[in-house]
Coordinates of C-alpha atoms in Angstrom, one line a residue:
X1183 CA 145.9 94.9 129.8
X1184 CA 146.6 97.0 127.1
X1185 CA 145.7 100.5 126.2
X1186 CA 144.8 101.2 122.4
X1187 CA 143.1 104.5 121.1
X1188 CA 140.6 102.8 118.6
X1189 CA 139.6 99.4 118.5
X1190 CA 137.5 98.6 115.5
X1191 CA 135.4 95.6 115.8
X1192 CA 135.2 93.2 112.4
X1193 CA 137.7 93.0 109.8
X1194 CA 135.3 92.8 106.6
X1195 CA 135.4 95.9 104.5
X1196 CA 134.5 98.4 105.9
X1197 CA 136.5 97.7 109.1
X1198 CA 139.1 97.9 106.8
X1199 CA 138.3 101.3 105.5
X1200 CA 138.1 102.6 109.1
X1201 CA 141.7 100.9 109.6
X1202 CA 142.9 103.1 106.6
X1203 CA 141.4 106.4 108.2
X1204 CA 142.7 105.5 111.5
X1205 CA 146.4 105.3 110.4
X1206 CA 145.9 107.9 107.6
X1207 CA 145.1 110.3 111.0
X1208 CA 147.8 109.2 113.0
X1209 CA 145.6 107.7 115.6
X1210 CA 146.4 104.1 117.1
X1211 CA 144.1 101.7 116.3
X1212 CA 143.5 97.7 116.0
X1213 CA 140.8 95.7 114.1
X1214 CA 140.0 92.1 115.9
X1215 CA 138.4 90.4 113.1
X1216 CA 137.5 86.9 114.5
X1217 CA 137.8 84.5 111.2
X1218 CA 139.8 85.3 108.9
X1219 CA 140.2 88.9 106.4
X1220 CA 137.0 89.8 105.4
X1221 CA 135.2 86.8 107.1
X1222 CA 131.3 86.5 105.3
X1223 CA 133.4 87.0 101.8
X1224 CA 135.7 84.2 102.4
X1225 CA 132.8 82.3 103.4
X1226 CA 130.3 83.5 100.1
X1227 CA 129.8 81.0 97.8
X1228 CA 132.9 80.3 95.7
X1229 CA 131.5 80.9 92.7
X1230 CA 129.8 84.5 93.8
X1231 CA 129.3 87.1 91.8
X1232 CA 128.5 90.5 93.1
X1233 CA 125.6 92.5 92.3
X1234 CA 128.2 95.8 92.2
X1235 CA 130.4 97.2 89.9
X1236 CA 134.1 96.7 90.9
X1237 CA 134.7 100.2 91.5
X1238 CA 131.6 100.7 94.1
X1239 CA 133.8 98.2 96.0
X1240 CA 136.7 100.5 96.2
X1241 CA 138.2 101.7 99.3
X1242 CA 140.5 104.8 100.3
X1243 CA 139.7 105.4 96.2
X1244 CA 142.4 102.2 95.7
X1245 CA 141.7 100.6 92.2
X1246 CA 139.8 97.2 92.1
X1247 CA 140.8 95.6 88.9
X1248 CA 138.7 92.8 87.8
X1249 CA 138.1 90.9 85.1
X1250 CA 134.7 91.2 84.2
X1251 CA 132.8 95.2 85.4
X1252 CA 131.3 93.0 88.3
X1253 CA 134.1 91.3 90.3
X1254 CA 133.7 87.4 92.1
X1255 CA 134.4 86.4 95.4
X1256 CA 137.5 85.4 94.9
X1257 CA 138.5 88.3 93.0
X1258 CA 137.4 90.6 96.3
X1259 CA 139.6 88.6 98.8
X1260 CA 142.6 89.6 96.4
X1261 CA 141.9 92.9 96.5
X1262 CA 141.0 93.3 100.6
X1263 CA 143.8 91.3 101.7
X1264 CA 146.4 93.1 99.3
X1265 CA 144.9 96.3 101.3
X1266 CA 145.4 94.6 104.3
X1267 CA 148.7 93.6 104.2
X1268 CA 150.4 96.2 101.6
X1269 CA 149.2 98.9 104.0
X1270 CA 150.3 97.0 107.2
X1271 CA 147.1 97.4 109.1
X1272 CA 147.1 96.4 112.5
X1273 CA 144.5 93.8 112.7
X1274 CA 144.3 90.6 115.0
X1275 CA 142.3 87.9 113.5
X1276 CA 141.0 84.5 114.2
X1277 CA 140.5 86.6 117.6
X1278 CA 136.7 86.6 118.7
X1279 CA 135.1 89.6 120.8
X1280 CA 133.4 88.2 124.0
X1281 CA 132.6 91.6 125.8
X1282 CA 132.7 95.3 125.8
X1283 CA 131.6 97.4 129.1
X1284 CA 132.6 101.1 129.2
X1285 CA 133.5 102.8 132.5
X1286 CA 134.0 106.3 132.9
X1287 CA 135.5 107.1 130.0
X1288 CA 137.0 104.0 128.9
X1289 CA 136.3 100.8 127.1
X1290 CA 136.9 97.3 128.4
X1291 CA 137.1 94.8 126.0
X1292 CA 137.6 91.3 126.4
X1293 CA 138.4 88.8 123.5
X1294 CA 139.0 85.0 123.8
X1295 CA 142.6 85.7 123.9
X1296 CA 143.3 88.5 126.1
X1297 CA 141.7 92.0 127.2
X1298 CA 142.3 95.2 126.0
X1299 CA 141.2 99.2 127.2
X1300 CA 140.4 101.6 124.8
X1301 CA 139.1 105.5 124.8
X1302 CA 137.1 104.7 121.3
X1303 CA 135.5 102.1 119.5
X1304 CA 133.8 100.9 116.2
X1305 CA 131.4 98.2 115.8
X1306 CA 131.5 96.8 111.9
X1307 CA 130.3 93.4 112.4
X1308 CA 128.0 92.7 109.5
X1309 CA 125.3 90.6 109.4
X1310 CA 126.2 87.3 107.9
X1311 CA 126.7 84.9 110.9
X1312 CA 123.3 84.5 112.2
X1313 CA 120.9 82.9 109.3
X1314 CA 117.3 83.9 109.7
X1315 CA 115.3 80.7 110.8
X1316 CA 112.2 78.7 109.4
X1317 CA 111.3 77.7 113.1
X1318 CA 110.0 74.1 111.7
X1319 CA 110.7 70.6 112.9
X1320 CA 113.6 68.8 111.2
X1321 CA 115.4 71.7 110.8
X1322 CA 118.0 70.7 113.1
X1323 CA 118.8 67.6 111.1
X1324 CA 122.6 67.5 109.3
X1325 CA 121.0 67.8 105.6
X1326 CA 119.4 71.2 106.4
X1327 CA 122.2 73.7 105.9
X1328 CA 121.9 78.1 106.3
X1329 CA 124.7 78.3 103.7
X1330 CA 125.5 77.3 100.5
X1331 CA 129.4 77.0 99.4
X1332 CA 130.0 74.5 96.1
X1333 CA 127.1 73.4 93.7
X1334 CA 130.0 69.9 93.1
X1335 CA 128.5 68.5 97.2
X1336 CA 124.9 68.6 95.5
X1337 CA 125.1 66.6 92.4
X1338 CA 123.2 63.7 91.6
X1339 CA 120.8 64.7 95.2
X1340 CA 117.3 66.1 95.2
X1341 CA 117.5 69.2 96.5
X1342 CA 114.9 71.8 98.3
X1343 CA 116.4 75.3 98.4
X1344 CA 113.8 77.7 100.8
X1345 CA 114.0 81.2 99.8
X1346 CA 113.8 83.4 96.0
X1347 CA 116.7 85.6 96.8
X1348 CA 120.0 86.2 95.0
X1349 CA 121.7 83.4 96.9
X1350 CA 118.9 81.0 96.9
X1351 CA 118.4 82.1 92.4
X1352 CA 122.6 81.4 92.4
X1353 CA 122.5 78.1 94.1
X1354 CA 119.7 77.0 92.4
X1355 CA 120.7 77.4 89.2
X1356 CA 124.6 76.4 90.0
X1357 CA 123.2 73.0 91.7
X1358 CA 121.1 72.2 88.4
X1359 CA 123.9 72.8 86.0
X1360 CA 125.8 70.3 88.6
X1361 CA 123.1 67.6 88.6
X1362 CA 120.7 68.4 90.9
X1363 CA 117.6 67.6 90.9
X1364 CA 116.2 71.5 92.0
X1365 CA 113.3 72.3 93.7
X1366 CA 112.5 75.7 95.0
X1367 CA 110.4 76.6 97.9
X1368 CA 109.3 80.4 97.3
X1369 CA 107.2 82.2 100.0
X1370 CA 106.1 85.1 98.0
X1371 CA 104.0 84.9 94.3
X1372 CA 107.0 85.0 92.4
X1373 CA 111.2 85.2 92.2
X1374 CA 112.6 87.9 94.2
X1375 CA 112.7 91.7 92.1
X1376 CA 116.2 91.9 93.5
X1377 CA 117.4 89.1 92.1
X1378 CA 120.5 90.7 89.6
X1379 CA 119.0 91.4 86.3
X1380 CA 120.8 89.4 84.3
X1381 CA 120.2 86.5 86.4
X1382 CA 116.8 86.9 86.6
X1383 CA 115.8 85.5 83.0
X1384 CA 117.8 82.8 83.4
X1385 CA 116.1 80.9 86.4
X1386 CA 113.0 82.0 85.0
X1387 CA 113.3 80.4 81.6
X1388 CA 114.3 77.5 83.8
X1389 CA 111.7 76.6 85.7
X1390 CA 109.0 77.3 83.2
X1391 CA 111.0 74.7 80.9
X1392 CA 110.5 72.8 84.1
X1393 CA 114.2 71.9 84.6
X1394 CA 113.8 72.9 87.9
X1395 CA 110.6 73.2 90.0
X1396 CA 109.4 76.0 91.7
X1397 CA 106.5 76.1 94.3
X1398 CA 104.9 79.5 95.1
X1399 CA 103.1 81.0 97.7
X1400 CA 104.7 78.2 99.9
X1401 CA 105.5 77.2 103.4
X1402 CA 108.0 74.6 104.6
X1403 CA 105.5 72.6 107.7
X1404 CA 108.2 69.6 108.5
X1405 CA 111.1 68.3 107.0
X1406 CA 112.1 64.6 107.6
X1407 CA 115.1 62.5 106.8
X1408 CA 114.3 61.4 103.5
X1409 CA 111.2 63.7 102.7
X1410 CA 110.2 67.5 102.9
X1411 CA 106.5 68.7 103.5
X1412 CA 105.4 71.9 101.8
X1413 CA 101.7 74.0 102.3
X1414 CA 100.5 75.7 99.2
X1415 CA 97.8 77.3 98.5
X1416 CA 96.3 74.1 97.6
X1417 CA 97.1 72.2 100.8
X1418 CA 100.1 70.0 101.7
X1419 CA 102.7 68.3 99.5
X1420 CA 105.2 65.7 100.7
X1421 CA 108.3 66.4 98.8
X1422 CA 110.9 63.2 98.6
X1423 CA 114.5 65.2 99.2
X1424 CA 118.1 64.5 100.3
X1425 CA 119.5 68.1 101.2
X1426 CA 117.9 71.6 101.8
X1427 CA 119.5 74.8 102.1
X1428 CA 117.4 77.2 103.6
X1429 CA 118.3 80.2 102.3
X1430 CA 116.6 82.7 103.9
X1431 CA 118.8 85.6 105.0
X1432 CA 121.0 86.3 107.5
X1433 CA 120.9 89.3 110.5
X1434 CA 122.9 91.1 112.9
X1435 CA 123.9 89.6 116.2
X1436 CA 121.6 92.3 118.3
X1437 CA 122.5 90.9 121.6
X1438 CA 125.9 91.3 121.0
X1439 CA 124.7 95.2 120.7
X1440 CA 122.4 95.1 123.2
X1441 CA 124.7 93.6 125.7
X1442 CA 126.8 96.2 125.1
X1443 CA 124.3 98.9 125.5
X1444 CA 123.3 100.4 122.3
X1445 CA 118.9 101.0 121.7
X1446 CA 117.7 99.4 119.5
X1447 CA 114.5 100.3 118.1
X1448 CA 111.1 99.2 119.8
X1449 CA 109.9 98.0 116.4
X1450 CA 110.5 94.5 114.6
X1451 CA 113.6 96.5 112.6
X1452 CA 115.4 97.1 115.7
X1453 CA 117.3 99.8 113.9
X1454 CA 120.4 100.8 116.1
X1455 CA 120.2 104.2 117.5
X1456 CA 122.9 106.7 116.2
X1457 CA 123.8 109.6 115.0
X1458 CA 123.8 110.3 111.3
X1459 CA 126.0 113.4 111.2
X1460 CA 129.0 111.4 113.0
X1461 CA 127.3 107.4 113.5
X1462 CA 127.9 107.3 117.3
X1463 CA 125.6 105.6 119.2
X1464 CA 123.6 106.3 122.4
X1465 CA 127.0 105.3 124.1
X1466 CA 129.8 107.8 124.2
X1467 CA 132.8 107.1 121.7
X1468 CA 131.2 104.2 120.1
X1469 CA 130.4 104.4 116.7
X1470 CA 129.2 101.7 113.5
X1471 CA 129.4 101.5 110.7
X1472 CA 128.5 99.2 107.7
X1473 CA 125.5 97.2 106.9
X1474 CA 125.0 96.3 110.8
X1475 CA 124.0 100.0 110.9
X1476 CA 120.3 98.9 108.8
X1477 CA 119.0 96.4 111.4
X1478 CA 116.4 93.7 110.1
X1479 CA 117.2 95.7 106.7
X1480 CA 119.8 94.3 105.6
X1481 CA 119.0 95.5 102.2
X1482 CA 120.0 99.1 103.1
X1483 CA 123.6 99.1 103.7
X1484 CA 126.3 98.0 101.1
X1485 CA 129.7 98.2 100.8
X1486 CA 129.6 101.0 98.0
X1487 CA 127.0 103.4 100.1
X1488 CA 128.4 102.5 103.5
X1489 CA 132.5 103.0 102.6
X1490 CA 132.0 106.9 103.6
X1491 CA 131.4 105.8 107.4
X1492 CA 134.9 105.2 107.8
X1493 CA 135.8 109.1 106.8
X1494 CA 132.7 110.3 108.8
X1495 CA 133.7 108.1 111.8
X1496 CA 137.3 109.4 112.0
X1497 CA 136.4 112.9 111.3
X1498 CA 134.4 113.0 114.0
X1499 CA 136.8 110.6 116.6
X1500 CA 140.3 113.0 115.4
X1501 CA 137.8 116.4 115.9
X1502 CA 137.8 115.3 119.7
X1503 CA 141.2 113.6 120.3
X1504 CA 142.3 117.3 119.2
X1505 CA 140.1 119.0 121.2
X1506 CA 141.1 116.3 124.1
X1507 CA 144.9 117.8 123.0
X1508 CA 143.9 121.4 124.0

């Protein structure tokens, strides 16, 4: 079993960033990531665009050079994994996390590939693997899909997209401009405010041309093989369909933190308890950091207002290694 000083959990980012600090202090570390270099980004939709300025996605103050003043997906896996492998971080990855128990004063951590000990840890896991649910029958059938990748798979198919959020505005408007027959399933009164401004006027302008249809105020009840069923306000409508992609947001994997021991709040944000001042949790020597840090509110925490954890984390973790040293 071998010993390591700082194990950071999840490659993405901001596990990254913590990598940086980690060598920067001359502490030894490792990052198990368990897909591949910044995992959700590779698995974004390929034609992505983010909502941030290429610079608010910087790291360790190393330029991000993109073609347009907001970067693409493809544009941000250039720029991690040239950090990734011109700095020579130590990171394991296709290597999934199973466990971690803490005894005494040291971690125990147990992947699907071998075990490792550690005095510290960081827990940047993100929030993109686990899809928020509709809870409705049928949505365990194969043409019901949590993520969206190409707008090319949909073309010529009627499709039902669930949600009025960036991702479910992009793939909308992607799929139609593909040849998709779009129809949008929106629970709220109206397109998401969050949706990125200069996106917004565009799939608005589209479905009151009526190029693709929108239904408001509306609830998926059942979706079938060859037909979904909607409520709205003015009862039920049976929708004939090929594919939906329920795109509905994505959270954290609480149990995974739970089974490790950090509180959660009692409320339906089950906000993870730490400190702001250092982010360590209720457990000694572990810390997070990133967008798992917000909870249910997954809206919080970003890449350009969560890149300082990785200077606060290591502050605080090289402040006691020295004090360890006395």
């Amino acid at each position: 079993m071998k010993h390591i000083d700082l194990i950071i959990v999840g490659g993405g980012p901001i596990g990254i960033a913590c990598g940086i600090e980690a060598k920067k202090n001359g502490i030894n570390y490792l990052i198990i990531e368990k897909g591949p270099i910044v995992n959700s980004l590779f698995n974004y939709p390929i034609n992505m665009q983010f909502f941030s300025s290429s610079e608010k996605l910087e790291i360790d103050d190393i330029p991000f050079i993109s073609k347009e003043a907001k970067p693409k997906r493809n544009e941000a896996l250039e720029y991690y994994r040239r950090i990734v492998t011109s700095n020579d971080l130590n990171i394991h990855l296709f290597e999934k996390v199973d466990s971690i128990k803490k005894h005494e004063e040291i971690f125990y951590i147990e992947t699907e590939k071998q075990q490792y000990t550690a005095s510290f840890m960081i827990v940047a896991t993100g929030f993109y693997d686990i899809p928020n649910t509709i809870d409705v029958p049928g949505e365990d059938l194969p043409k019901v899909s949590h993520y969206y990748k190409d707008p090319h798979f949909y073309a010529k198919q009627k499709l039902a997209i669930v949600g009025a959020s960036n991702s479910a505005v992009d793939a909308a408007l992607e799929c139609y401009r593909k040849g998709a027959e779009v129809t949008m399933i929106v629970r709220g009164p109206e397109i998401g405010k969050r949706v990125k401004y200069w996106v917004r006027p565009d799939i608005l302008n589209r479905i009151e041309e009526g190029s693709i249809k929108a239904f408001y105020n509306a609830t998926v009840k059942e979706i079938f093989p060859n037909t979904i069923n909607i409520t709205v306000p003015e009862g039920d409508v049976n929708i004939e369909n090929d594919y939906v992609l329920a795109l509905t947001g994505y959270k954290p994997n609480f149990r995974f933190l739970q089974n490790i021991g950090i509180h959660l709040s009692n409320d339906h944000k089950l906000y993870p308890k730490y400190e702001e001042e250092s982010m360590e949790t209720n457990i000694k020597n572990l810390y997070l950091a990133g967008v798992i840090c917000g909870g249910m509110d997954t809206h919080v925490w970003f890449i350009e207002n969560s890149r300082i954890h990785a200077k606060t984390i290591l502050k605080s973790i090289t402040k006691k290694i020295n004090l360890q040293s006395i």
